[in-house]
Amino acid sequence: MTKATAVAHANIALVKYWGKRDEKLLLPQAGSLSIALDKLRTVTTVELGGAKDVFELDGAAQDPSRVRALLDAAGISEKARVVSRNDFPTAAGLASSASGFAALAVAACAAAGLRRTTGELSALARLGSGSAARSVPGGWAVWEGESARQVQPPQHWDLRFCVALCAAGPKLTGSRDGMRSSKETSPFHAAWIEQCRRDLPEALRLLEQRDLPGLGALAERNALRMHADALAADPPLLYWEPATIACLKELQLLRGRGVQAWATIDAGPHVVAICAPADAKQVETRLRGVSGVKDVLVCAPAGGAQAVVPF
Ligand code: PMV
Protein backbone atom coordinates (compact mmCIF):
# COMPACT_ATOMS: atom_id res chain seq x y z
CA MET A 1 0.00 0.00 0.00
CA THR A 2 1.28 3.50 -0.76
CA LYS A 3 -1.63 5.49 0.59
CA ALA A 4 -3.18 5.36 4.07
CA THR A 5 -5.39 7.46 6.33
CA ALA A 6 -5.27 7.65 10.13
CA VAL A 7 -7.32 9.34 12.83
CA ALA A 8 -5.97 10.62 16.17
CA HIS A 9 -7.30 12.72 19.04
CA ALA A 10 -5.61 15.56 20.89
CA ASN A 11 -5.04 15.02 24.60
CA ILE A 12 -5.11 17.19 27.70
CA ALA A 13 -2.60 16.50 30.45
CA LEU A 14 -3.68 16.35 34.11
CA VAL A 15 -0.04 16.05 35.17
CA LYS A 16 1.80 18.22 32.66
CA TYR A 17 4.94 17.78 30.64
CA TRP A 18 6.91 21.03 30.90
CA GLY A 19 10.65 20.50 30.57
CA LYS A 20 12.87 18.23 28.49
CA ARG A 21 15.84 16.21 29.68
CA ASP A 22 16.91 15.84 26.03
CA GLU A 23 16.16 18.64 23.55
CA LYS A 24 17.00 16.60 20.44
CA LEU A 25 15.21 13.38 21.35
CA LEU A 26 12.32 15.20 23.05
CA LEU A 27 12.55 13.20 26.25
CA PRO A 28 10.71 14.60 29.30
CA GLN A 29 12.26 15.49 32.66
CA ALA A 30 9.23 14.03 34.45
CA GLY A 31 6.34 11.73 33.62
CA SER A 32 2.93 13.07 32.56
CA LEU A 33 -0.67 11.78 32.50
CA SER A 34 -3.28 12.71 29.89
CA ILE A 35 -6.69 11.85 28.53
CA ALA A 36 -7.52 11.88 24.79
CA LEU A 37 -10.51 14.06 23.83
CA ASP A 38 -13.13 12.84 21.34
CA LYS A 39 -14.02 16.16 19.69
CA LEU A 40 -10.43 17.23 19.07
CA ARG A 41 -9.72 14.96 16.12
CA THR A 42 -7.22 15.03 13.26
CA VAL A 43 -7.59 12.96 10.08
CA THR A 44 -4.42 12.60 8.00
CA THR A 45 -3.81 10.91 4.66
CA VAL A 46 -0.28 10.06 3.52
CA GLU A 47 0.39 9.17 -0.12
CA LEU A 48 3.92 8.05 -0.97
CA GLY A 49 5.56 8.66 -4.36
CA GLY A 50 5.54 11.89 -6.36
CA ALA A 51 8.28 14.44 -7.02
CA LYS A 52 8.33 16.48 -3.81
CA ASP A 53 7.00 16.61 -0.27
CA VAL A 54 3.68 18.41 0.06
CA PHE A 55 1.92 19.15 3.35
CA GLU A 56 -1.59 20.56 3.38
CA LEU A 57 -3.40 21.43 6.63
CA ASP A 58 -7.08 22.37 6.55
CA GLY A 59 -6.78 23.19 2.85
CA ALA A 60 -3.71 25.46 3.12
CA ALA A 61 -0.17 24.54 1.97
CA GLN A 62 2.38 24.38 4.85
CA ASP A 63 6.14 24.03 5.20
CA PRO A 64 6.70 20.23 5.02
CA SER A 65 10.02 20.20 6.96
CA ARG A 66 8.65 18.79 10.27
CA VAL A 67 6.64 16.22 8.34
CA ARG A 68 9.81 15.20 6.44
CA ALA A 69 11.79 14.90 9.68
CA LEU A 70 9.23 12.43 11.03
CA LEU A 71 9.18 10.42 7.77
CA ASP A 72 13.00 10.26 7.82
CA ALA A 73 12.89 9.01 11.42
CA ALA A 74 10.47 6.27 10.29
CA GLY A 75 12.93 5.28 7.53
CA ILE A 76 10.62 6.50 4.73
CA SER A 77 12.69 8.16 2.02
CA GLU A 78 10.00 8.41 -0.68
CA LYS A 79 8.42 11.82 -1.20
CA ALA A 80 5.04 12.20 0.45
CA ARG A 81 1.82 14.10 -0.08
CA VAL A 82 0.30 14.65 3.37
CA VAL A 83 -3.22 16.03 3.67
CA SER A 84 -4.40 16.73 7.19
CA ARG A 85 -7.69 18.04 8.53
CA ASN A 86 -8.58 19.11 12.08
CA ASP A 87 -12.18 18.79 13.25
CA PHE A 88 -11.61 21.72 15.60
CA PRO A 89 -10.41 25.33 15.22
CA THR A 90 -6.60 25.13 14.73
CA ALA A 91 -6.23 28.90 14.53
CA ALA A 92 -7.66 29.21 18.05
CA GLY A 93 -4.44 27.69 19.40
CA LEU A 94 -5.83 24.38 20.58
CA ALA A 95 -3.13 21.72 20.88
CA SER A 96 -3.36 20.26 17.38
CA SER A 97 0.28 19.14 17.21
CA ALA A 98 -0.41 16.09 19.43
CA SER A 99 -3.23 14.70 17.28
CA GLY A 100 -1.44 15.86 14.11
CA PHE A 101 1.85 14.04 14.70
CA ALA A 102 0.09 10.94 16.10
CA ALA A 103 -2.10 10.66 12.99
CA LEU A 104 0.93 11.33 10.75
CA ALA A 105 3.07 8.61 12.40
CA VAL A 106 0.30 6.01 12.05
CA ALA A 107 -0.71 6.98 8.49
CA ALA A 108 2.89 7.18 7.24
CA CYS A 109 3.86 3.74 8.59
CA ALA A 110 0.64 2.21 7.21
CA ALA A 111 1.26 3.80 3.79
CA ALA A 112 4.82 2.43 3.74
CA GLY A 113 3.62 -1.03 4.82
CA LEU A 114 5.71 -0.85 8.01
CA ARG A 115 4.32 -2.93 10.85
CA ARG A 116 4.93 -1.04 14.08
CA THR A 117 3.79 -1.62 17.66
CA THR A 118 1.82 1.09 19.49
CA GLY A 119 4.95 1.80 21.54
CA GLU A 120 7.08 2.24 18.42
CA LEU A 121 4.45 4.53 16.83
CA SER A 122 4.26 6.53 20.07
CA ALA A 123 8.06 6.97 20.09
CA LEU A 124 7.93 8.09 16.45
CA ALA A 125 5.11 10.61 17.06
CA ARG A 126 7.12 11.96 20.03
CA LEU A 127 9.83 13.16 17.64
CA GLY A 128 7.27 15.52 16.07
CA SER A 129 5.89 16.86 19.35
CA GLY A 130 6.40 15.41 22.84
CA SER A 131 2.72 15.32 23.79
CA ALA A 132 1.93 13.47 20.51
CA ALA A 133 3.48 10.37 22.14
CA ARG A 134 0.38 10.24 24.40
CA SER A 135 -2.13 10.58 21.53
CA VAL A 136 -0.95 7.31 19.94
CA PRO A 137 -2.09 4.97 22.77
CA GLY A 138 -4.94 7.39 23.65
CA GLY A 139 -7.32 6.90 26.57
CA TRP A 140 -5.61 7.66 29.88
CA ALA A 141 -1.95 7.70 28.88
CA VAL A 142 1.30 7.98 30.81
CA TRP A 143 4.47 9.17 29.13
CA GLU A 144 7.76 8.89 31.00
CA GLY A 145 10.47 7.89 28.51
CA GLU A 146 10.73 6.85 24.86
CA SER A 147 7.02 6.21 24.42
CA ALA A 148 3.66 6.56 26.15
CA ARG A 149 1.34 3.74 27.22
CA GLN A 150 -2.38 3.53 27.92
CA VAL A 151 -2.89 2.98 31.65
CA GLN A 152 -6.70 2.96 31.52
CA PRO A 153 -9.06 2.71 28.54
CA PRO A 154 -11.41 5.64 27.79
CA GLN A 155 -14.34 3.60 29.20
CA HIS A 156 -12.65 3.42 32.61
CA TRP A 157 -14.29 6.69 33.67
CA ASP A 158 -17.03 8.65 31.97
CA LEU A 159 -15.97 12.25 32.54
CA ARG A 160 -16.49 15.46 30.59
CA PHE A 161 -13.88 18.02 29.60
CA CYS A 162 -15.37 21.43 28.80
CA VAL A 163 -12.86 23.32 26.64
CA ALA A 164 -13.46 27.08 26.99
CA LEU A 165 -11.82 29.01 24.14
CA CYS A 166 -10.47 32.16 25.77
CA ALA A 167 -8.75 33.80 22.76
CA ALA A 168 -8.99 33.74 18.98
CA GLY A 169 -5.40 33.85 17.67
CA PRO A 170 -2.48 31.42 18.00
CA LYS A 171 -0.38 31.68 21.18
CA LEU A 172 2.66 33.95 21.32
CA THR A 173 5.34 31.55 22.58
CA GLY A 174 5.17 27.93 21.46
CA SER A 175 5.55 25.20 24.07
CA ARG A 176 8.96 24.16 22.74
CA ASP A 177 10.51 27.59 23.37
CA GLY A 178 8.42 28.13 26.50
CA MET A 179 9.59 25.00 28.27
CA ARG A 180 13.23 25.55 27.27
CA SER A 181 13.12 29.07 28.66
CA SER A 182 11.43 27.92 31.89
CA LYS A 183 14.06 25.22 32.39
CA GLU A 184 16.93 27.63 31.74
CA THR A 185 15.71 30.74 33.57
CA SER A 186 12.94 29.98 36.08
CA PRO A 187 14.15 29.66 39.70
CA PHE A 188 11.09 27.45 40.33
CA HIS A 189 11.80 24.88 37.62
CA ALA A 190 13.56 22.23 39.71
CA ALA A 191 10.75 22.41 42.31
CA TRP A 192 8.16 22.08 39.51
CA ILE A 193 9.80 18.91 38.19
CA GLU A 194 10.03 17.44 41.71
CA GLN A 195 6.32 18.20 42.17
CA CYS A 196 5.41 16.35 38.95
CA ARG A 197 7.33 13.32 40.16
CA ARG A 198 5.16 13.33 43.32
CA ASP A 199 1.94 14.15 41.42
CA LEU A 200 2.08 11.31 38.87
CA PRO A 201 1.84 8.32 41.26
CA GLU A 202 -0.81 10.14 43.30
CA ALA A 203 -2.82 10.97 40.12
CA LEU A 204 -2.65 7.33 39.01
CA ARG A 205 -4.03 6.21 42.38
CA LEU A 206 -6.90 8.75 42.17
CA LEU A 207 -7.61 7.71 38.55
CA GLU A 208 -7.79 4.05 39.53
CA GLN A 209 -10.28 4.95 42.31
CA ARG A 210 -12.25 7.33 40.04
CA ASP A 211 -11.87 10.04 42.70
CA LEU A 212 -13.03 13.22 40.92
CA PRO A 213 -12.50 15.75 43.77
CA GLY A 214 -9.04 14.25 44.33
CA LEU A 215 -7.90 14.12 40.70
CA GLY A 216 -9.63 17.38 39.75
CA ALA A 217 -7.93 19.32 42.53
CA LEU A 218 -4.56 17.68 41.78
CA ALA A 219 -4.88 18.56 38.06
CA GLU A 220 -5.74 22.18 38.82
CA ARG A 221 -2.82 22.54 41.26
CA ASN A 222 -0.47 20.91 38.75
CA ALA A 223 -1.54 23.28 35.94
CA LEU A 224 -1.24 26.38 38.14
CA ARG A 225 2.23 25.28 39.26
CA MET A 226 3.29 24.82 35.63
CA HIS A 227 2.13 28.37 34.94
CA ALA A 228 3.93 29.60 38.07
CA ASP A 229 7.13 28.11 36.60
CA ALA A 230 6.46 29.78 33.23
CA LEU A 231 5.63 33.14 34.87
CA ALA A 232 8.93 32.97 36.74
CA ALA A 233 10.93 32.62 33.49
CA ASP A 234 13.03 35.50 32.17
CA PRO A 235 11.45 37.03 30.13
CA PRO A 236 8.21 35.98 31.86
CA LEU A 237 5.76 33.74 30.03
CA LEU A 238 2.19 34.88 30.59
CA TYR A 239 -0.12 32.65 28.57
CA TRP A 240 -3.38 33.83 30.13
CA GLU A 241 -6.03 36.27 28.95
CA PRO A 242 -8.53 38.01 31.24
CA ALA A 243 -11.08 35.34 30.24
CA THR A 244 -8.70 32.63 31.52
CA ILE A 245 -8.78 34.07 35.05
CA ALA A 246 -12.53 34.73 34.82
CA CYS A 247 -13.07 31.03 34.00
CA LEU A 248 -10.93 29.96 36.97
CA LYS A 249 -13.02 32.22 39.24
CA GLU A 250 -16.28 30.91 37.76
CA LEU A 251 -15.24 27.32 38.50
CA GLN A 252 -14.27 28.33 42.05
CA LEU A 253 -17.73 29.85 42.46
CA LEU A 254 -19.41 26.72 41.11
CA ARG A 255 -17.44 24.55 43.53
CA GLY A 256 -18.64 26.78 46.37
CA ARG A 257 -22.17 25.80 45.30
CA GLY A 258 -21.33 22.12 45.31
CA VAL A 259 -20.62 21.57 41.60
CA GLN A 260 -17.56 19.36 41.18
CA ALA A 261 -15.53 21.00 38.39
CA TRP A 262 -11.82 21.76 38.22
CA ALA A 263 -9.61 23.49 35.68
CA THR A 264 -6.52 22.66 33.74
CA ILE A 265 -4.69 25.00 31.34
CA ASP A 266 -2.00 24.14 28.75
CA ALA A 267 0.59 26.63 27.45
CA GLY A 268 -2.12 28.95 26.16
CA PRO A 269 -5.17 30.87 27.36
CA HIS A 270 -7.84 28.16 27.11
CA VAL A 271 -9.39 26.59 30.21
CA VAL A 272 -10.45 22.93 30.28
CA ALA A 273 -12.97 22.14 33.02
CA ILE A 274 -13.09 18.55 34.26
CA CYS A 275 -16.46 17.38 35.58
CA ALA A 276 -18.98 14.54 35.76
CA PRO A 277 -21.35 14.09 32.76
CA ALA A 278 -24.36 15.14 34.90
CA ASP A 279 -22.73 18.54 35.60
CA ALA A 280 -21.39 19.18 32.08
CA LYS A 281 -24.40 21.20 30.84
CA GLN A 282 -24.26 23.54 33.82
CA VAL A 283 -20.48 23.96 33.58
CA GLU A 284 -20.72 24.60 29.82
CA THR A 285 -23.46 27.21 30.28
CA ARG A 286 -21.56 29.02 33.05
CA LEU A 287 -18.33 29.09 31.03
CA ARG A 288 -20.21 30.37 27.94
CA GLY A 289 -21.44 33.24 30.09
CA VAL A 290 -17.90 34.32 31.02
CA SER A 291 -16.85 37.55 29.29
CA GLY A 292 -14.26 36.85 26.57
CA VAL A 293 -15.08 33.16 26.13
CA LYS A 294 -15.56 32.53 22.39
CA ASP A 295 -16.90 28.99 22.49
CA VAL A 296 -17.06 25.89 24.69
CA LEU A 297 -16.51 22.35 23.36
CA VAL A 298 -17.70 19.54 25.60
CA CYS A 299 -15.52 16.46 25.09
CA ALA A 300 -15.55 12.88 26.37
CA PRO A 301 -12.61 10.45 26.66
CA ALA A 302 -11.35 8.98 23.38
CA GLY A 303 -9.16 6.07 22.34
CA GLY A 304 -5.87 5.79 20.47
CA ALA A 305 -4.71 6.71 16.98
CA GLN A 306 -5.87 4.29 14.29
CA ALA A 307 -5.36 3.63 10.63
CA VAL A 308 -8.66 3.87 8.79
CA VAL A 309 -9.45 0.87 6.60
CA PRO A 310 -10.65 2.09 3.18
CA PHE A 311 -14.10 0.93 2.01
O1 PMV B 1 4.08 18.53 22.90
P1 PMV B 1 4.37 19.97 23.08
O2 PMV B 1 5.77 20.31 22.75
O3 PMV B 1 3.37 20.82 22.35
O4 PMV B 1 4.20 20.30 24.66
C1 PMV B 1 3.00 20.24 25.35
C2 PMV B 1 3.09 20.97 26.64
C3 PMV B 1 1.78 21.14 27.40
O5 PMV B 1 0.67 21.05 26.54
C4 PMV B 1 1.76 22.52 28.04
C5 PMV B 1 1.64 20.13 28.53
C6 PMV B 1 1.31 18.72 28.16
O6 PMV B 1 1.73 17.81 28.90
O7 PMV B 1 0.62 18.48 27.15
JSON list of C-alpha atoms in Angstrom, two decimals, residues 204-288:
[
{"chain": "A", "resi": 204, "resn": "LEU", "atom": "CA", "xyz": [-2.65, 7.33, 39.01]},
{"chain": "A", "resi": 205, "resn": "ARG", "atom": "CA", "xyz": [-4.03, 6.21, 42.38]},
{"chain": "A", "resi": 206, "resn": "LEU", "atom": "CA", "xyz": [-6.90, 8.75, 42.17]},
{"chain": "A", "resi": 207, "resn": "LEU", "atom": "CA", "xyz": [-7.61, 7.71, 38.55]},
{"chain": "A", "resi": 208, "resn": "GLU", "atom": "CA", "xyz": [-7.79, 4.05, 39.53]},
{"chain": "A", "resi": 209, "resn": "GLN", "atom": "CA", "xyz": [-10.28, 4.95, 42.31]},
{"chain": "A", "resi": 210, "resn": "ARG", "atom": "CA", "xyz": [-12.25, 7.33, 40.04]},
{"chain": "A", "resi": 211, "resn": "ASP", "atom": "CA", "xyz": [-11.87, 10.04, 42.70]},
{"chain": "A", "resi": 212, "resn": "LEU", "atom": "CA", "xyz": [-13.03, 13.22, 40.92]},
{"chain": "A", "resi": 213, "resn": "PRO", "atom": "CA", "xyz": [-12.50, 15.75, 43.77]},
{"chain": "A", "resi": 214, "resn": "GLY", "atom": "CA", "xyz": [-9.04, 14.25, 44.33]},
{"chain": "A", "resi": 215, "resn": "LEU", "atom": "CA", "xyz": [-7.90, 14.12, 40.70]},
{"chain": "A", "resi": 216, "resn": "GLY", "atom": "CA", "xyz": [-9.63, 17.38, 39.75]},
{"chain": "A", "resi": 217, "resn": "ALA", "atom": "CA", "xyz": [-7.93, 19.32, 42.53]},
{"chain": "A", "resi": 218, "resn": "LEU", "atom": "CA", "xyz": [-4.56, 17.68, 41.78]},
{"chain": "A", "resi": 219, "resn": "ALA", "atom": "CA", "xyz": [-4.88, 18.56, 38.06]},
{"chain": "A", "resi": 220, "resn": "GLU", "atom": "CA", "xyz": [-5.74, 22.18, 38.82]},
{"chain": "A", "resi": 221, "resn": "ARG", "atom": "CA", "xyz": [-2.82, 22.54, 41.26]},
{"chain": "A", "resi": 222, "resn": "ASN", "atom": "CA", "xyz": [-0.47, 20.91, 38.75]},
{"chain": "A", "resi": 223, "resn": "ALA", "atom": "CA", "xyz": [-1.54, 23.28, 35.94]},
{"chain": "A", "resi": 224, "resn": "LEU", "atom": "CA", "xyz": [-1.24, 26.38, 38.14]},
{"chain": "A", "resi": 225, "resn": "ARG", "atom": "CA", "xyz": [2.23, 25.28, 39.26]},
{"chain": "A", "resi": 226, "resn": "MET", "atom": "CA", "xyz": [3.29, 24.82, 35.63]},
{"chain": "A", "resi": 227, "resn": "HIS", "atom": "CA", "xyz": [2.13, 28.37, 34.94]},
{"chain": "A", "resi": 228, "resn": "ALA", "atom": "CA", "xyz": [3.93, 29.60, 38.07]},
{"chain": "A", "resi": 229, "resn": "ASP", "atom": "CA", "xyz": [7.13, 28.11, 36.60]},
{"chain": "A", "resi": 230, "resn": "ALA", "atom": "CA", "xyz": [6.46, 29.78, 33.23]},
{"chain": "A", "resi": 231, "resn": "LEU", "atom": "CA", "xyz": [5.63, 33.14, 34.87]},
{"chain": "A", "resi": 232, "resn": "ALA", "atom": "CA", "xyz": [8.93, 32.97, 36.74]},
{"chain": "A", "resi": 233, "resn": "ALA", "atom": "CA", "xyz": [10.93, 32.62, 33.49]},
{"chain": "A", "resi": 234, "resn": "ASP", "atom": "CA", "xyz": [13.03, 35.50, 32.17]},
{"chain": "A", "resi": 235, "resn": "PRO", "atom": "CA", "xyz": [11.45, 37.03, 30.13]},
{"chain": "A", "resi": 236, "resn": "PRO", "atom": "CA", "xyz": [8.21, 35.98, 31.86]},
{"chain": "A", "resi": 237, "resn": "LEU", "atom": "CA", "xyz": [5.76, 33.74, 30.03]},
{"chain": "A", "resi": 238, "resn": "LEU", "atom": "CA", "xyz": [2.19, 34.88, 30.59]},
{"chain": "A", "resi": 239, "resn": "TYR", "atom": "CA", "xyz": [-0.12, 32.65, 28.57]},
{"chain": "A", "resi": 240, "resn": "TRP", "atom": "CA", "xyz": [-3.38, 33.83, 30.13]},
{"chain": "A", "resi": 241, "resn": "GLU", "atom": "CA", "xyz": [-6.03, 36.27, 28.95]},
{"chain": "A", "resi": 242, "resn": "PRO", "atom": "CA", "xyz": [-8.53, 38.01, 31.24]},
{"chain": "A", "resi": 243, "resn": "ALA", "atom": "CA", "xyz": [-11.08, 35.34, 30.24]},
{"chain": "A", "resi": 244, "resn": "THR", "atom": "CA", "xyz": [-8.70, 32.63, 31.52]},
{"chain": "A", "resi": 245, "resn": "ILE", "atom": "CA", "xyz": [-8.78, 34.07, 35.05]},
{"chain": "A", "resi": 246, "resn": "ALA", "atom": "CA", "xyz": [-12.53, 34.73, 34.82]},
{"chain": "A", "resi": 247, "resn": "CYS", "atom": "CA", "xyz": [-13.07, 31.03, 34.00]},
{"chain": "A", "resi": 248, "resn": "LEU", "atom": "CA", "xyz": [-10.93, 29.96, 36.97]},
{"chain": "A", "resi": 249, "resn": "LYS", "atom": "CA", "xyz": [-13.02, 32.22, 39.24]},
{"chain": "A", "resi": 250, "resn": "GLU", "atom": "CA", "xyz": [-16.28, 30.91, 37.76]},
{"chain": "A", "resi": 251, "resn": "LEU", "atom": "CA", "xyz": [-15.24, 27.32, 38.50]},
{"chain": "A", "resi": 252, "resn": "GLN", "atom": "CA", "xyz": [-14.27, 28.33, 42.05]},
{"chain": "A", "resi": 253, "resn": "LEU", "atom": "CA", "xyz": [-17.73, 29.85, 42.46]},
{"chain": "A", "resi": 254, "resn": "LEU", "atom": "CA", "xyz": [-19.41, 26.72, 41.11]},
{"chain": "A", "resi": 255, "resn": "ARG", "atom": "CA", "xyz": [-17.44, 24.55, 43.53]},
{"chain": "A", "resi": 256, "resn": "GLY", "atom": "CA", "xyz": [-18.64, 26.78, 46.37]},
{"chain": "A", "resi": 257, "resn": "ARG", "atom": "CA", "xyz": [-22.17, 25.80, 45.30]},
{"chain": "A", "resi": 258, "resn": "GLY", "atom": "CA", "xyz": [-21.33, 22.12, 45.31]},
{"chain": "A", "resi": 259, "resn": "VAL", "atom": "CA", "xyz": [-20.62, 21.57, 41.60]},
{"chain": "A", "resi": 260, "resn": "GLN", "atom": "CA", "xyz": [-17.56, 19.36, 41.18]},
{"chain": "A", "resi": 261, "resn": "ALA", "atom": "CA", "xyz": [-15.53, 21.00, 38.39]},
{"chain": "A", "resi": 262, "resn": "TRP", "atom": "CA", "xyz": [-11.82, 21.76, 38.22]},
{"chain": "A", "resi": 263, "resn": "ALA", "atom": "CA", "xyz": [-9.61, 23.49, 35.68]},
{"chain": "A", "resi": 264, "resn": "THR", "atom": "CA", "xyz": [-6.52, 22.66, 33.74]},
{"chain": "A", "resi": 265, "resn": "ILE", "atom": "CA", "xyz": [-4.69, 25.00, 31.34]},
{"chain": "A", "resi": 266, "resn": "ASP", "atom": "CA", "xyz": [-2.00, 24.14, 28.75]},
{"chain": "A", "resi": 267, "resn": "ALA", "atom": "CA", "xyz": [0.59, 26.63, 27.45]},
{"chain": "A", "resi": 268, "resn": "GLY", "atom": "CA", "xyz": [-2.12, 28.95, 26.16]},
{"chain": "A", "resi": 269, "resn": "PRO", "atom": "CA", "xyz": [-5.17, 30.87, 27.36]},
{"chain": "A", "resi": 270, "resn": "HIS", "atom": "CA", "xyz": [-7.84, 28.16, 27.11]},
{"chain": "A", "resi": 271, "resn": "VAL", "atom": "CA", "xyz": [-9.39, 26.59, 30.21]},
{"chain": "A", "resi": 272, "resn": "VAL", "atom": "CA", "xyz": [-10.45, 22.93, 30.28]},
{"chain": "A", "resi": 273, "resn": "ALA", "atom": "CA", "xyz": [-12.97, 22.14, 33.02]},
{"chain": "A", "resi": 274, "resn": "ILE", "atom": "CA", "xyz": [-13.09, 18.55, 34.26]},
{"chain": "A", "resi": 275, "resn": "CYS", "atom": "CA", "xyz": [-16.46, 17.38, 35.58]},
{"chain": "A", "resi": 276, "resn": "ALA", "atom": "CA", "xyz": [-18.98, 14.54, 35.76]},
{"chain": "A", "resi": 277, "resn": "PRO", "atom": "CA", "xyz": [-21.35, 14.09, 32.76]},
{"chain": "A", "resi": 278, "resn": "ALA", "atom": "CA", "xyz": [-24.36, 15.14, 34.90]},
{"chain": "A", "resi": 279, "resn": "ASP", "atom": "CA", "xyz": [-22.73, 18.54, 35.60]},
{"chain": "A", "resi": 280, "resn": "ALA", "atom": "CA", "xyz": [-21.39, 19.18, 32.08]},
{"chain": "A", "resi": 281, "resn": "LYS", "atom": "CA", "xyz": [-24.40, 21.20, 30.84]},
{"chain": "A", "resi": 282, "resn": "GLN", "atom": "CA", "xyz": [-24.26, 23.54, 33.82]},
{"chain": "A", "resi": 283, "resn": "VAL", "atom": "CA", "xyz": [-20.48, 23.96, 33.58]},
{"chain": "A", "resi": 284, "resn": "GLU", "atom": "CA", "xyz": [-20.72, 24.60, 29.82]},
{"chain": "A", "resi": 285, "resn": "THR", "atom": "CA", "xyz": [-23.46, 27.21, 30.28]},
{"chain": "A", "resi": 286, "resn": "ARG", "atom": "CA", "xyz": [-21.56, 29.02, 33.05]},
{"chain": "A", "resi": 287, "resn": "LEU", "atom": "CA", "xyz": [-18.33, 29.09, 31.03]},
{"chain": "A", "resi": 288, "resn": "ARG", "atom": "CA", "xyz": [-20.21, 30.37, 27.94]}
]
